[in-house]
Amino acid sequence: QVQLVESGGGSVQAGGSLRLSCAASGYTNLYCMGWFRQAPGKERERVASIGPYGDSYYTDSVRGRFTVSRDNGKNILYLQMNSLKPEDTAMYYCAAASTPRCFGGYSYWGQGTQVTVSS
């Protein structure tokens, strides 16, 4: 069983930075892991994902500003967010697939961490 715990959310002004972390218990080294977000009244969207060998994916709105990375030795997933915009405000969730593939379903989810960006 995999459990995921996010941290690092908070409130920042536009243009600022935050780094989210997701600590995983259980074996995730061969799984794809990703970050999703959901703003009030909007559907959940995948922000970024990273395969077990470092192949990464970003949604267009964050490419060039966000960087996803993972430390398999420590079982931690990161999301470095720079040049934050008010439209990045959302609850951010960490998720893990049960396969190396990043474009299928995600089986495990964290509780979320709030990111609020003010203008």
XYZ file of N, CA, C and O in Angstrom, residues 25-105:
324
model
N 5.328 6.579 1.231
C 5.644 5.351 1.953
C 5.186 4.196 1.077
O 4.165 4.286 0.402
N 5.949 3.129 1.074
C 5.658 2.066 0.134
C 6.537 2.237 -1.095
O 7.185 3.263 -1.283
N 6.536 1.235 -1.925
C 7.466 1.229 -3.050
C 6.903 1.983 -4.253
O 5.903 1.586 -4.833
N 7.549 3.083 -4.610
C 7.077 3.864 -5.760
C 8.152 4.059 -6.811
O 7.935 4.764 -7.797
N 9.331 3.486 -6.587
C 10.458 3.780 -7.470
C 10.203 3.422 -8.924
O 10.751 4.060 -9.821
N 9.388 2.422 -9.192
C 9.124 2.027 -10.579
C 7.778 2.535 -11.080
O 7.322 2.141 -12.147
N 7.170 3.439 -10.313
C 5.881 3.995 -10.707
C 6.050 5.393 -11.278
O 6.923 6.151 -10.856
N 5.161 5.747 -12.193
C 5.055 7.148 -12.562
C 4.412 7.898 -11.402
O 3.514 7.383 -10.744
N 4.878 9.116 -11.178
C 4.283 9.968 -10.150
C 3.985 11.323 -10.747
O 4.663 11.772 -11.679
N 2.983 11.975 -10.197
C 2.593 13.240 -10.786
C 2.004 14.209 -9.791
O 1.698 13.858 -8.652
N 1.877 15.433 -10.249
C 1.217 16.503 -9.503
C -0.026 16.923 -10.276
O 0.047 17.166 -11.491
N -1.125 17.027 -9.564
C -2.377 17.497 -10.110
C -2.822 18.710 -9.306
O -2.355 18.930 -8.186
N -3.734 19.473 -9.861
C -4.293 20.588 -9.108
C -5.762 20.763 -9.445
O -6.214 20.390 -10.522
N -6.475 21.332 -8.496
C -7.887 21.622 -8.711
C -8.226 22.939 -8.053
O -8.039 23.106 -6.835
N -8.699 23.868 -8.855
C -9.149 25.166 -8.367
C -10.656 25.101 -8.152
O -11.339 24.301 -8.777
N -11.192 25.950 -7.290
C -12.633 25.943 -7.039
C -13.427 26.124 -8.326
O -13.136 27.016 -9.130
N -14.394 25.257 -8.538
C -15.236 25.354 -9.711
C -14.619 24.844 -10.990
O -15.226 24.946 -12.061
N -13.426 24.292 -10.896
C -12.748 23.780 -12.099
C -12.455 22.291 -11.941
O -12.418 21.766 -10.836
N -12.226 21.659 -13.070
C -11.866 20.247 -13.038
C -10.412 20.073 -12.623
O -9.581 20.952 -12.832
N -10.140 18.920 -12.075
C -8.760 18.606 -11.724
C -7.939 18.441 -12.991
O -8.402 17.849 -13.970
N -6.733 18.964 -12.986
C -5.862 18.837 -14.155
C -4.494 18.333 -13.725
O -4.019 18.622 -12.621
N -3.876 17.602 -14.611
C -2.510 17.155 -14.351
C -1.562 18.307 -14.652
O -1.623 18.904 -15.714
N -0.717 18.606 -13.721
C 0.244 19.694 -13.863
C 1.556 19.170 -14.437
O 2.108 19.726 -15.374
N 2.046 18.110 -13.849
C 3.323 17.540 -14.276
C 3.399 16.096 -13.810
O 2.775 15.735 -12.811
N 4.160 15.300 -14.538
C 4.387 13.935 -14.111
C 5.796 13.517 -14.501
O 6.417 14.132 -15.375
N 6.269 12.498 -13.825
C 7.631 12.036 -14.078
C 7.676 10.525 -13.945
O 7.162 9.946 -12.978
N 8.259 9.888 -14.949
C 8.381 8.447 -14.925
C 9.526 7.997 -14.036
O 10.299 8.808 -13.530
N 9.658 6.697 -13.863
C 10.697 6.180 -12.961
C 12.118 6.464 -13.432
O 13.046 6.446 -12.614
N 12.289 6.742 -14.709
C 13.624 7.009 -15.228
C 13.840 8.470 -15.569
O 14.800 8.823 -16.240
N 12.920 9.322 -15.124
C 13.114 10.753 -15.242
C 12.405 11.427 -16.399
O 12.504 12.643 -16.556
N 11.712 10.675 -17.223
C 10.967 11.298 -18.325
C 9.815 12.099 -17.735
O 9.061 11.626 -16.911
N 9.689 13.344 -18.177
C 8.723 14.239 -17.552
C 7.741 14.814 -18.557
O 7.998 14.867 -19.759
N 6.626 15.239 -18.019
C 5.546 15.838 -18.810
C 5.045 17.055 -18.054
O 4.985 17.041 -16.826
N 4.700 18.127 -18.804
C 4.131 19.328 -18.201
C 2.927 19.784 -19.000
O 2.936 19.737 -20.234
N 1.927 20.271 -18.310
C 0.851 20.925 -19.023
C 1.356 22.251 -19.559
O 2.282 22.859 -18.996
N 0.765 22.715 -20.650
C 1.304 23.889 -21.337
C 1.406 25.118 -20.440
O 2.347 25.902 -20.547
N 0.442 25.295 -19.565
C 0.388 26.522 -18.774
C 1.517 26.643 -17.747
O 1.755 27.732 -17.225
N 2.223 25.542 -17.461
C 3.291 25.618 -16.459
C 4.667 25.322 -17.046
O 5.678 25.503 -16.358
N 4.701 24.880 -18.285
C 5.995 24.517 -18.880
C 6.918 25.723 -18.896
O 6.532 26.824 -19.286
N 8.135 25.512 -18.437
C 9.109 26.599 -18.365
C 9.102 27.319 -17.022
O 10.039 28.054 -16.712
N 8.072 27.099 -16.225
C 7.994 27.724 -14.891
C 8.089 26.693 -13.778
O 8.641 26.991 -12.716
N 7.560 25.507 -14.006
C 7.556 24.447 -12.994
C 8.537 23.355 -13.400
O 8.728 23.073 -14.589
N 9.110 22.718 -12.394
C 10.009 21.586 -12.630
C 9.652 20.455 -11.680
O 9.626 20.660 -10.455
N 9.381 19.288 -12.242
C 9.090 18.108 -11.433
C 10.358 17.264 -11.333
O 11.117 17.142 -12.298
N 10.588 16.721 -10.157
C 11.749 15.861 -9.960
C 11.416 14.836 -8.879
O 10.429 14.982 -8.155
N 12.248 13.829 -8.792
C 12.023 12.792 -7.793
C 13.357 12.299 -7.258
O 14.355 12.266 -7.988
N 13.348 11.942 -5.993
C 14.506 11.342 -5.344
C 14.086 9.940 -4.949
O 13.414 9.742 -3.936
N 14.441 8.974 -5.771
C 13.997 7.603 -5.522
C 14.625 7.016 -4.260
O 14.032 6.146 -3.620
N 15.800 7.489 -3.906
C 16.425 6.981 -2.688
C 15.652 7.379 -1.440
O 15.597 6.628 -0.467
N 15.066 8.566 -1.480
C 14.313 9.072 -0.333
C 12.802 8.910 -0.508
O 12.032 9.231 0.389
N 12.387 8.432 -1.659
C 10.951 8.289 -1.945
C 10.214 9.621 -1.839
O 9.155 9.729 -1.198
N 10.776 10.657 -2.439
C 10.166 11.991 -2.397
C 10.008 12.520 -3.813
O 10.920 12.427 -4.635
N 8.857 13.099 -4.051
C 8.545 13.771 -5.314
C 8.512 15.267 -5.034
O 8.004 15.695 -3.994
N 9.061 16.054 -5.952
C 9.101 17.505 -5.789
C 8.415 18.209 -6.949
O 8.342 17.685 -8.057
N 7.947 19.407 -6.665
C 7.489 20.301 -7.722
C 8.004 21.693 -7.387
O 7.528 22.323 -6.440
N 8.989 22.140 -8.123
C 9.501 23.495 -7.965
C 8.671 24.423 -8.841
O 8.592 24.225 -10.055
N 8.068 25.413 -8.227
C 7.178 26.324 -8.942
C 7.755 27.727 -8.880
O 7.879 28.301 -7.800
N 8.122 28.256 -10.020
C 8.671 29.607 -10.123
C 7.729 30.496 -10.924
O 6.852 30.011 -11.632
N 7.937 31.784 -10.806
C 7.123 32.760 -11.557
C 5.643 32.460 -11.395
O 4.890 32.428 -12.377
N 5.233 32.269 -10.181
C 3.847 31.898 -9.913
C 2.885 33.006 -10.322
O 3.199 34.206 -10.207
N 1.721 32.574 -10.781
C 0.671 33.481 -11.234
C -0.594 33.238 -10.409
O -0.784 32.126 -9.888
N -1.463 34.233 -10.328
C -2.721 34.014 -9.579
C -3.505 32.810 -10.088
O -4.163 32.119 -9.295
N -3.414 32.540 -11.388
C -4.153 31.395 -11.929
C -3.562 30.044 -11.523
O -4.143 29.001 -11.827
N -2.425 30.055 -10.856
C -1.872 28.819 -10.301
C -2.499 28.459 -8.957
O -2.236 27.383 -8.415
N -3.330 29.346 -8.438
C -3.985 29.083 -7.158
C -4.877 27.858 -7.252
O -5.733 27.765 -8.131
N -4.652 26.897 -6.373
C -5.400 25.642 -6.404
C -4.949 24.762 -5.249
O -3.937 25.046 -4.586
N -5.679 23.690 -5.048
C -5.202 22.613 -4.179
C -4.354 21.694 -5.054
O -4.799 21.273 -6.133
N -3.164 21.421 -4.600
C -2.241 20.580 -5.353
C -2.164 19.199 -4.712
O -1.985 19.080 -3.489
N -2.275 18.181 -5.558
C -2.273 16.806 -5.097
C -1.120 16.030 -5.724
O -0.836 16.172 -6.924
N -0.509 15.218 -4.927
C 0.488 14.263 -5.381
C -0.217 12.939 -5.688
O -1.159 12.554 -4.973
N 0.217 12.264 -6.733
C -0.397 10.992 -7.102
C 0.651 10.041 -7.645
O 1.670 10.475 -8.201
N 0.383 8.768 -7.475
C 1.270 7.740 -7.996
C 0.455 6.724 -8.788
O -0.613 6.295 -8.354
N 0.980 6.393 -9.948
C 0.380 5.306 -10.727
C 0.891 3.985 -10.163
O 1.803 3.964 -9.335
N 0.312 2.902 -10.596
C 0.821 1.595 -10.179
C 1.590 0.938 -11.316
O 1.834 -0.263 -11.301
N 1.982 1.756 -12.309
C 2.805 1.301 -13.426
C 3.810 2.404 -13.751
O 3.686 3.520 -13.241
N 4.792 2.124 -14.605
C 5.719 3.188 -15.018
C 5.098 4.189 -15.977
O 5.698 5.231 -16.270
N 3.906 3.894 -16.497
C 3.290 4.746 -17.502
C 2.649 5.970 -16.871
O 1.935 5.862 -15.883
N 2.869 7.100 -17.493
C 2.333 8.347 -16.953
C 1.013 8.771 -17.590
O 0.433 9.770 -17.163
N 0.551 8.031 -18.557
C -0.670 8.470 -19.240
C -1.816 7.500 -19.036
O -2.711 7.413 -19.854
N -1.776 6.803 -17.939
C -2.909 5.969 -17.541
C -3.498 6.518 -16.265
O -3.357 7.694 -15.960
N -4.184 5.678 -15.518
C -4.776 6.112 -14.271
C -3.774 6.153 -13.144
O -2.707 5.547 -13.217
